[in-house]
PDB file of C-alpha atoms and ligand atoms in Angstrom:
ATOM      1  CA  MET A  91    -232.688  26.436 173.617  1.00 88.00           C
ATOM      2  CA  VAL A  92    -232.943  27.829 170.284  1.00 97.00           C
ATOM      3  CA  ASN A  93    -231.137  27.339 166.757  1.00 97.00           C
ATOM      4  CA  LEU A  94    -230.592  30.341 164.113  1.00 98.00           C
ATOM      5  CA  ARG A  95    -230.821  29.036 160.494  1.00 96.00           C
ATOM      6  CA  PRO A  96    -230.512  30.998 157.466  1.00 95.00           C
ATOM      7  CA  PHE A  97    -233.849  31.598 155.566  1.00 93.00           C
ATOM      8  CA  ASP A  98    -234.694  29.456 152.605  1.00 92.00           C
ATOM      9  CA  SER A  99    -237.320  29.022 150.049  1.00 91.00           C
ATOM     10  CA  GLY A 100    -238.717  26.157 152.447  1.00 92.00           C
ATOM     11  CA  ASP A 101    -239.705  29.020 154.842  1.00 95.00           C
ATOM     12  CA  ALA A 102    -242.235  30.871 152.333  1.00 95.00           C
ATOM     13  CA  ASP A 103    -245.237  29.201 154.357  1.00 95.00           C
ATOM     14  CA  PHE A 104    -243.899  30.245 157.688  1.00 97.00           C
ATOM     15  CA  LEU A 105    -243.348  33.748 156.455  1.00 97.00           C
ATOM     16  CA  TYR A 106    -246.439  34.023 154.477  1.00 97.00           C
ATOM     17  CA  ILE A 107    -248.927  32.819 157.505  1.00 98.00           C
ATOM     18  CA  TRP A 108    -247.066  35.049 160.222  1.00 98.00           C
ATOM     19  CA  GLY A 109    -246.043  37.910 157.788  1.00 97.00           C
ATOM     20  CA  ASN A 110    -249.762  38.456 157.245  1.00 98.00           C
ATOM     21  CA  ASN A 111    -250.663  38.067 161.039  1.00 98.00           C
ATOM     22  CA  PRO A 112    -250.489  41.608 162.452  1.00 97.00           C
ATOM     23  CA  GLU A 113    -249.953  40.176 165.949  1.00 98.00           C
ATOM     24  CA  TYR A 114    -246.489  38.979 164.531  1.00 98.00           C
ATOM     25  CA  THR A 115    -245.466  42.365 163.819  1.00 97.00           C
ATOM     26  CA  GLY A 116    -246.588  43.833 167.031  1.00 97.00           C
ATOM     27  CA  ARG A 117    -247.629  47.322 167.873  1.00 95.00           C
ATOM     28  CA  TYR A 118    -244.392  49.144 167.387  1.00 96.00           C
ATOM     29  CA  GLU A 119    -243.646  48.526 163.823  1.00 95.00           C
ATOM     30  CA  PRO A 120    -245.581  49.055 160.525  1.00 94.00           C
ATOM     31  CA  PHE A 121    -247.785  46.079 159.381  1.00 95.00           C
ATOM     32  CA  GLU A 122    -246.315  45.133 155.862  1.00 94.00           C
ATOM     33  CA  PRO A 123    -248.571  42.033 154.503  1.00 96.00           C
ATOM     34  CA  VAL A 124    -246.686  40.109 152.147  1.00 96.00           C
ATOM     35  CA  THR A 125    -247.760  38.219 148.895  1.00 96.00           C
ATOM     36  CA  ARG A 126    -246.711  34.504 148.281  1.00 96.00           C
ATOM     37  CA  SER A 127    -245.162  35.678 144.863  1.00 95.00           C
ATOM     38  CA  GLU A 128    -243.236  38.308 146.874  1.00 95.00           C
ATOM     39  CA  LEU A 129    -241.809  35.910 149.043  1.00 95.00           C
ATOM     40  CA  ASP A 130    -241.029  33.086 146.277  1.00 93.00           C
ATOM     41  CA  ASP A 131    -239.119  35.930 144.406  1.00 93.00           C
ATOM     42  CA  TRP A 132    -237.264  37.339 147.422  1.00 93.00           C
ATOM     43  CA  LEU A 133    -236.068  34.290 149.562  1.00 93.00           C
ATOM     44  CA  PRO A 134    -233.856  32.830 146.950  1.00 91.00           C
ATOM     45  CA  ARG A 135    -232.072  36.076 146.249  1.00 92.00           C
ATOM     46  CA  GLU A 136    -228.756  37.064 147.670  1.00 91.00           C
ATOM     47  CA  LYS A 137    -228.979  39.423 150.586  1.00 92.00           C
ATOM     48  CA  PRO A 138    -225.774  41.554 150.608  1.00 95.00           C
ATOM     49  CA  GLY A 139    -225.167  42.907 154.025  1.00 96.00           C
ATOM     50  CA  ILE A 140    -228.036  41.194 155.655  1.00 97.00           C
ATOM     51  CA  LEU A 141    -228.151  38.027 157.849  1.00 97.00           C
ATOM     52  CA  TRP A 142    -231.451  36.689 158.117  1.00 96.00           C
ATOM     53  CA  TYR A 143    -232.225  33.808 160.282  1.00 97.00           C
ATOM     54  CA  VAL A 144    -235.248  31.946 161.179  1.00 98.00           C
ATOM     55  CA  ILE A 145    -235.487  31.041 164.896  1.00 98.00           C
ATOM     56  CA  GLU A 146    -236.022  27.456 165.495  1.00 98.00           C
ATOM     57  CA  THR A 147    -236.486  25.320 168.775  1.00 96.00           C
ATOM     58  CA  ARG A 148    -234.366  22.306 169.428  1.00 93.00           C
ATOM     59  CA  GLY A 149    -237.310  20.355 168.106  1.00 94.00           C
ATOM     60  CA  GLY A 150    -237.189  22.057 164.741  1.00 94.00           C
ATOM     61  CA  GLU A 151    -240.329  24.064 165.168  1.00 97.00           C
ATOM     62  CA  LYS A 152    -240.321  27.588 163.849  1.00 98.00           C
ATOM     63  CA  VAL A 153    -240.953  30.038 166.211  1.00 98.00           C
ATOM     64  CA  GLY A 154    -239.691  33.649 164.675  1.00 98.00           C
ATOM     65  CA  GLN A 155    -237.128  35.530 162.971  1.00 98.00           C
ATOM     66  CA  ILE A 156    -233.942  37.515 163.659  1.00 98.00           C
ATOM     67  CA  VAL A 157    -231.973  39.823 161.257  1.00 98.00           C
ATOM     68  CA  ALA A 158    -228.599  41.715 161.355  1.00 98.00           C
ATOM     69  CA  ARG A 159    -228.063  44.404 158.740  1.00 98.00           C
ATOM     70  CA  LEU A 160    -224.853  45.956 158.083  1.00 98.00           C
ATOM     71  CA  GLN A 161    -224.370  49.463 158.662  1.00 97.00           C
ATOM     72  CA  ASP A 162    -221.930  52.209 156.984  1.00 97.00           C
ATOM     73  CA  ASP A 163    -219.743  52.272 160.095  1.00 96.00           C
ATOM     74  CA  GLY A 164    -219.284  48.399 160.231  1.00 96.00           C
ATOM     75  CA  SER A 165    -221.624  47.893 162.964  1.00 98.00           C
ATOM     76  CA  TYR A 166    -224.672  45.501 162.804  1.00 98.00           C
ATOM     77  CA  GLN A 167    -228.268  46.701 163.664  1.00 98.00           C
ATOM     78  CA  ILE A 168    -230.479  43.766 164.644  1.00 98.00           C
ATOM     79  CA  GLY A 169    -234.173  43.307 164.736  1.00 98.00           C
ATOM     80  CA  TYR A 170    -236.429  40.200 165.757  1.00 98.00           C
ATOM     81  CA  ARG A 171    -240.063  38.806 165.985  1.00 98.00           C
ATOM     82  CA  VAL A 172    -241.201  35.714 167.886  1.00 98.00           C
ATOM     83  CA  ILE A 173    -244.956  34.225 166.985  1.00 98.00           C
ATOM     84  CA  PRO A 174    -247.213  35.030 169.534  1.00 98.00           C
ATOM     85  CA  PRO A 175    -247.831  31.522 170.908  1.00 98.00           C
ATOM     86  CA  ALA A 176    -243.995  31.286 171.769  1.00 98.00           C
ATOM     87  CA  ARG A 177    -243.551  34.852 173.597  1.00 98.00           C
ATOM     88  CA  GLY A 178    -242.644  34.884 177.083  1.00 97.00           C
ATOM     89  CA  ARG A 179    -240.526  31.741 176.998  1.00 97.00           C
ATOM     90  CA  GLY A 180    -237.025  33.358 176.473  1.00 97.00           C
ATOM     91  CA  VAL A 181    -236.855  32.552 172.875  1.00 98.00           C
ATOM     92  CA  CYS A 182    -236.045  35.901 171.678  1.00 98.00           C
ATOM     93  CA  SER A 183    -233.486  36.346 174.426  1.00 98.00           C
ATOM     94  CA  ASP A 184    -231.811  33.297 173.491  1.00 98.00           C
ATOM     95  CA  ALA A 185    -231.775  34.193 169.892  1.00 98.00           C
ATOM     96  CA  VAL A 186    -230.361  37.670 170.334  1.00 98.00           C
ATOM     97  CA  ARG A 187    -227.697  36.153 172.819  1.00 98.00           C
ATOM     98  CA  THR A 188    -226.737  33.679 169.920  1.00 98.00           C
ATOM     99  CA  LEU A 189    -226.675  36.167 167.334  1.00 98.00           C
ATOM    100  CA  VAL A 190    -224.676  38.513 169.451  1.00 98.00           C
ATOM    101  CA  CYS A 191    -221.795  35.926 170.006  1.00 97.00           C
ATOM    102  CA  HIS A 192    -222.005  34.740 166.276  1.00 97.00           C
ATOM    103  CA  LEU A 193    -221.170  38.703 165.305  1.00 97.00           C
ATOM    104  CA  PHE A 194    -218.730  39.204 167.798  1.00 97.00           C
ATOM    105  CA  ALA A 195    -216.718  35.901 167.004  1.00 96.00           C
ATOM    106  CA  SER A 196    -216.942  37.092 163.318  1.00 96.00           C
ATOM    107  CA  GLY A 197    -214.996  40.173 164.157  1.00 96.00           C
ATOM    108  CA  VAL A 198    -217.991  42.689 164.414  1.00 97.00           C
ATOM    109  CA  GLN A 199    -217.187  45.050 167.144  1.00 97.00           C
ATOM    110  CA  ARG A 200    -220.523  46.930 167.801  1.00 98.00           C
ATOM    111  CA  ILE A 201    -224.096  45.750 167.447  1.00 98.00           C
ATOM    112  CA  VAL A 202    -227.083  48.323 167.600  1.00 98.00           C
ATOM    113  CA  ALA A 203    -230.959  47.801 167.999  1.00 98.00           C
ATOM    114  CA  GLU A 204    -233.596  50.288 168.045  1.00 98.00           C
ATOM    115  CA  ALA A 205    -236.995  49.897 170.138  1.00 97.00           C
ATOM    116  CA  SER A 206    -239.861  51.827 171.241  1.00 97.00           C
ATOM    117  CA  PRO A 207    -239.679  52.644 174.924  1.00 97.00           C
ATOM    118  CA  LYS A 208    -243.364  51.356 175.241  1.00 97.00           C
ATOM    119  CA  ASN A 209    -242.001  48.172 174.075  1.00 98.00           C
ATOM    120  CA  LYS A 210    -241.253  46.411 177.201  1.00 98.00           C
ATOM    121  CA  PRO A 211    -240.495  42.977 175.949  1.00 98.00           C
ATOM    122  CA  SER A 212    -238.221  44.203 173.532  1.00 98.00           C
ATOM    123  CA  THR A 213    -236.436  46.501 175.915  1.00 98.00           C
ATOM    124  CA  ARG A 214    -236.313  43.940 178.487  1.00 98.00           C
ATOM    125  CA  VAL A 215    -234.720  41.535 176.130  1.00 98.00           C
ATOM    126  CA  LEU A 216    -231.953  44.084 175.136  1.00 98.00           C
ATOM    127  CA  GLU A 217    -231.230  44.984 178.947  1.00 98.00           C
ATOM    128  CA  LYS A 218    -230.919  41.050 179.742  1.00 97.00           C
ATOM    129  CA  ILE A 219    -228.205  40.494 176.973  1.00 98.00           C
ATOM    130  CA  GLY A 220    -226.311  43.337 178.115  1.00 97.00           C
ATOM    131  CA  PHE A 221    -227.291  46.118 175.698  1.00 98.00           C
ATOM    132  CA  ARG A 222    -227.215  49.731 176.936  1.00 97.00           C
ATOM    133  CA  ALA A 223    -229.515  52.614 175.784  1.00 98.00           C
ATOM    134  CA  ILE A 224    -227.460  55.470 174.107  1.00 98.00           C
ATOM    135  CA  ASP A 225    -229.736  57.753 172.494  1.00 98.00           C
ATOM    136  CA  TYR A 226    -233.360  58.848 172.706  1.00 98.00           C
ATOM    137  CA  LYS A 227    -234.973  59.656 169.425  1.00 97.00           C
ATOM    138  CA  LYS A 228    -238.414  61.869 169.490  1.00 97.00           C
ATOM    139  CA  LYS A 229    -240.761  60.873 166.979  1.00 96.00           C
ATOM    140  CA  ALA A 230    -238.678  58.137 165.531  1.00 96.00           C
ATOM    141  CA  LEU A 231    -241.363  56.186 163.455  1.00 95.00           C
ATOM    142  CA  ASP A 232    -244.733  57.403 162.030  1.00 93.00           C
ATOM    143  CA  LEU A 233    -246.899  54.384 162.580  1.00 92.00           C
ATOM    144  CA  ASN A 234    -250.237  55.214 160.728  1.00 87.00           C
ATOM    145  CA  GLY A 235    -250.444  58.776 161.876  1.00 91.00           C
ATOM    146  CA  VAL A 236    -249.137  58.011 165.480  1.00 93.00           C
ATOM    147  CA  TRP A 237    -245.553  59.372 166.115  1.00 95.00           C
ATOM    148  CA  LEU A 238    -243.450  56.686 168.524  1.00 96.00           C
ATOM    149  CA  ASP A 239    -240.087  57.551 170.152  1.00 97.00           C
ATOM    150  CA  GLY A 240    -237.179  55.144 169.623  1.00 97.00           C
ATOM    151  CA  VAL A 241    -234.403  54.238 172.002  1.00 98.00           C
ATOM    152  CA  VAL A 242    -230.955  53.426 170.450  1.00 98.00           C
ATOM    153  CA  HIS A 243    -229.141  50.676 172.355  1.00 98.00           C
ATOM    154  CA  GLU A 244    -225.863  49.310 171.769  1.00 98.00           C
ATOM    155  CA  ILE A 245    -223.406  46.295 172.991  1.00 98.00           C
ATOM    156  CA  LYS A 246    -219.519  46.636 171.875  1.00 97.00           C
ATOM    157  CA  ILE A 247    -217.135  43.654 172.531  1.00 92.00           C
ATOM    158  CA  ARG A 248    -214.880  43.966 175.286  1.00 78.00           C
ATOM    159  CA  PRO A 249    -211.512  44.988 174.475  1.00 69.00           C
TER     160      PRO A 249
HETATM  161  C1  COA B 373    -240.333  41.519 171.249  1.00 95.45           C
HETATM  162  C2  COA B 373    -240.171  39.909 171.470  1.00 95.45           C
HETATM  163  C3  COA B 373    -239.554  39.432 170.049  1.00 95.45           C
HETATM  164  C4  COA B 373    -239.942  39.210 172.648  1.00 95.45           C
HETATM  165  O1  COA B 373    -239.864  38.000 172.452  1.00 95.45           O
HETATM  166  P1  COA B 373    -239.975  36.861 173.673  1.00 95.45           P
HETATM  167  O2  COA B 373    -239.463  35.398 173.012  1.00 95.45           O
HETATM  168  O3  COA B 373    -241.301  37.009 174.185  1.00 95.45           O
HETATM  169  O4  COA B 373    -238.777  37.435 174.552  1.00 95.45           O
HETATM  170  P2  COA B 373    -238.236  36.786 175.880  1.00 95.45           P
HETATM  171  O5  COA B 373    -239.582  35.694 176.456  1.00 95.45           O
HETATM  172  O6  COA B 373    -237.008  36.200 175.619  1.00 95.45           O
HETATM  173  O7  COA B 373    -238.087  37.892 176.895  1.00 95.45           O
HETATM  174  C5  COA B 373    -238.973  38.864 176.928  1.00 95.45           C
HETATM  175  C6  COA B 373    -238.893  39.731 178.490  1.00 95.45           C
HETATM  176  O8  COA B 373    -239.868  40.832 178.685  1.00 95.45           O
HETATM  177  C7  COA B 373    -240.593  40.761 179.821  1.00 95.45           C
HETATM  178  N1  COA B 373    -241.793  41.198 179.553  1.00 95.45           N
HETATM  179  C8  COA B 373    -242.978  40.882 178.745  1.00 95.45           C
HETATM  180  N2  COA B 373    -243.848  41.875 178.744  1.00 95.45           N
HETATM  181  C9  COA B 373    -243.247  42.755 179.402  1.00 95.45           C
HETATM  182  C10 COA B 373    -244.122  44.090 180.148  1.00 95.45           C
HETATM  183  N3  COA B 373    -245.369  44.226 179.570  1.00 95.45           N
HETATM  184  N4  COA B 373    -243.218  44.735 180.986  1.00 95.45           N
HETATM  185  C11 COA B 373    -242.300  44.295 181.297  1.00 95.45           C
HETATM  186  N5  COA B 373    -241.468  43.302 180.815  1.00 95.45           N
HETATM  187  C12 COA B 373    -242.209  42.362 180.066  1.00 95.45           C
HETATM  188  C13 COA B 373    -240.398  39.166 179.989  1.00 95.45           C
HETATM  189  O9  COA B 373    -241.124  38.858 181.467  1.00 95.45           O
HETATM  190  C14 COA B 373    -239.104  38.878 179.643  1.00 95.45           C
HETATM  191  O10 COA B 373    -238.464  39.355 180.569  1.00 95.45           O
HETATM  192  P3  COA B 373    -237.767  38.165 181.929  1.00 95.45           P
HETATM  193  O11 COA B 373    -236.987  37.174 181.040  1.00 95.45           O
HETATM  194  O12 COA B 373    -236.809  39.153 182.800  1.00 95.45           O
HETATM  195  O13 COA B 373    -238.895  37.784 182.531  1.00 95.45           O
HETATM  196  C15 COA B 373    -241.787  39.732 171.179  1.00 95.45           C
HETATM  197  O14 COA B 373    -242.811  40.285 172.108  1.00 95.45           O
HETATM  198  C16 COA B 373    -242.385  40.030 169.767  1.00 95.45           C
HETATM  199  O15 COA B 373    -242.096  39.400 168.622  1.00 95.45           O
HETATM  200  N6  COA B 373    -243.014  41.466 169.490  1.00 95.45           N
HETATM  201  C17 COA B 373    -243.529  41.490 168.186  1.00 95.45           C
HETATM  202  C18 COA B 373    -242.338  42.210 167.284  1.00 95.45           C
HETATM  203  C19 COA B 373    -241.427  43.286 168.252  1.00 95.45           C
HETATM  204  O16 COA B 373    -242.013  44.126 168.809  1.00 95.45           O
HETATM  205  N7  COA B 373    -240.290  43.199 167.779  1.00 95.45           N
HETATM  206  C20 COA B 373    -239.149  43.809 168.180  1.00 95.45           C
HETATM  207  C21 COA B 373    -239.207  45.392 167.573  1.00 95.45           C
HETATM  208  S1  COA B 373    -237.995  46.575 168.416  1.00 95.45           S
END
């Protein structure tokens, strides 16, 4: 249902428009507005240890982003966002499934994701793909003076 494509300079408009819309960030992560020049500077740069993809429909419409960051222990931590008009249609689940399969096929053994327990859509996506909750962090994130807990989820390749 979706394709993952590495971000490039042609995605600056998408990131500028949605990156400056707090609904895209959602209620469980800090909203960090971005300028055009920051994007133009950052997009073409090498990003060692970071896999950063735009989520596109088969028709080529940009509907979100997904990132995987290499951790010290060789696992990857993933994060994702879907634009509000495309939510609730399985886009994120499909993107996470695709990325997990790609990472496992590349030799990665373990993938983790952290979500607020209040973030039901994100938690549901992880459950559906087969992640399991392994750690509960009290006061994991200070969101403008409000502390949010975090649940660490992991998925490991089957031996
Ligand atoms: C989290 C997010 C990426 C999910 O994207 P999405 O494309 O809508 O996700 P999907 O459609 O693949 O799956 C969502 C699932 O959550 C379920 N869901 C949605 N709202 C829910 C709620 N309030 N309670 C329980 N389940 C809920 C949906 O029914 C669906 O599950 P189902 O397929 O079993 O019906 C999107 O909500 C988003 O971008 N949020 C803001 C950014 C964010 O929170 N990122 C994650 C940070 S950890």
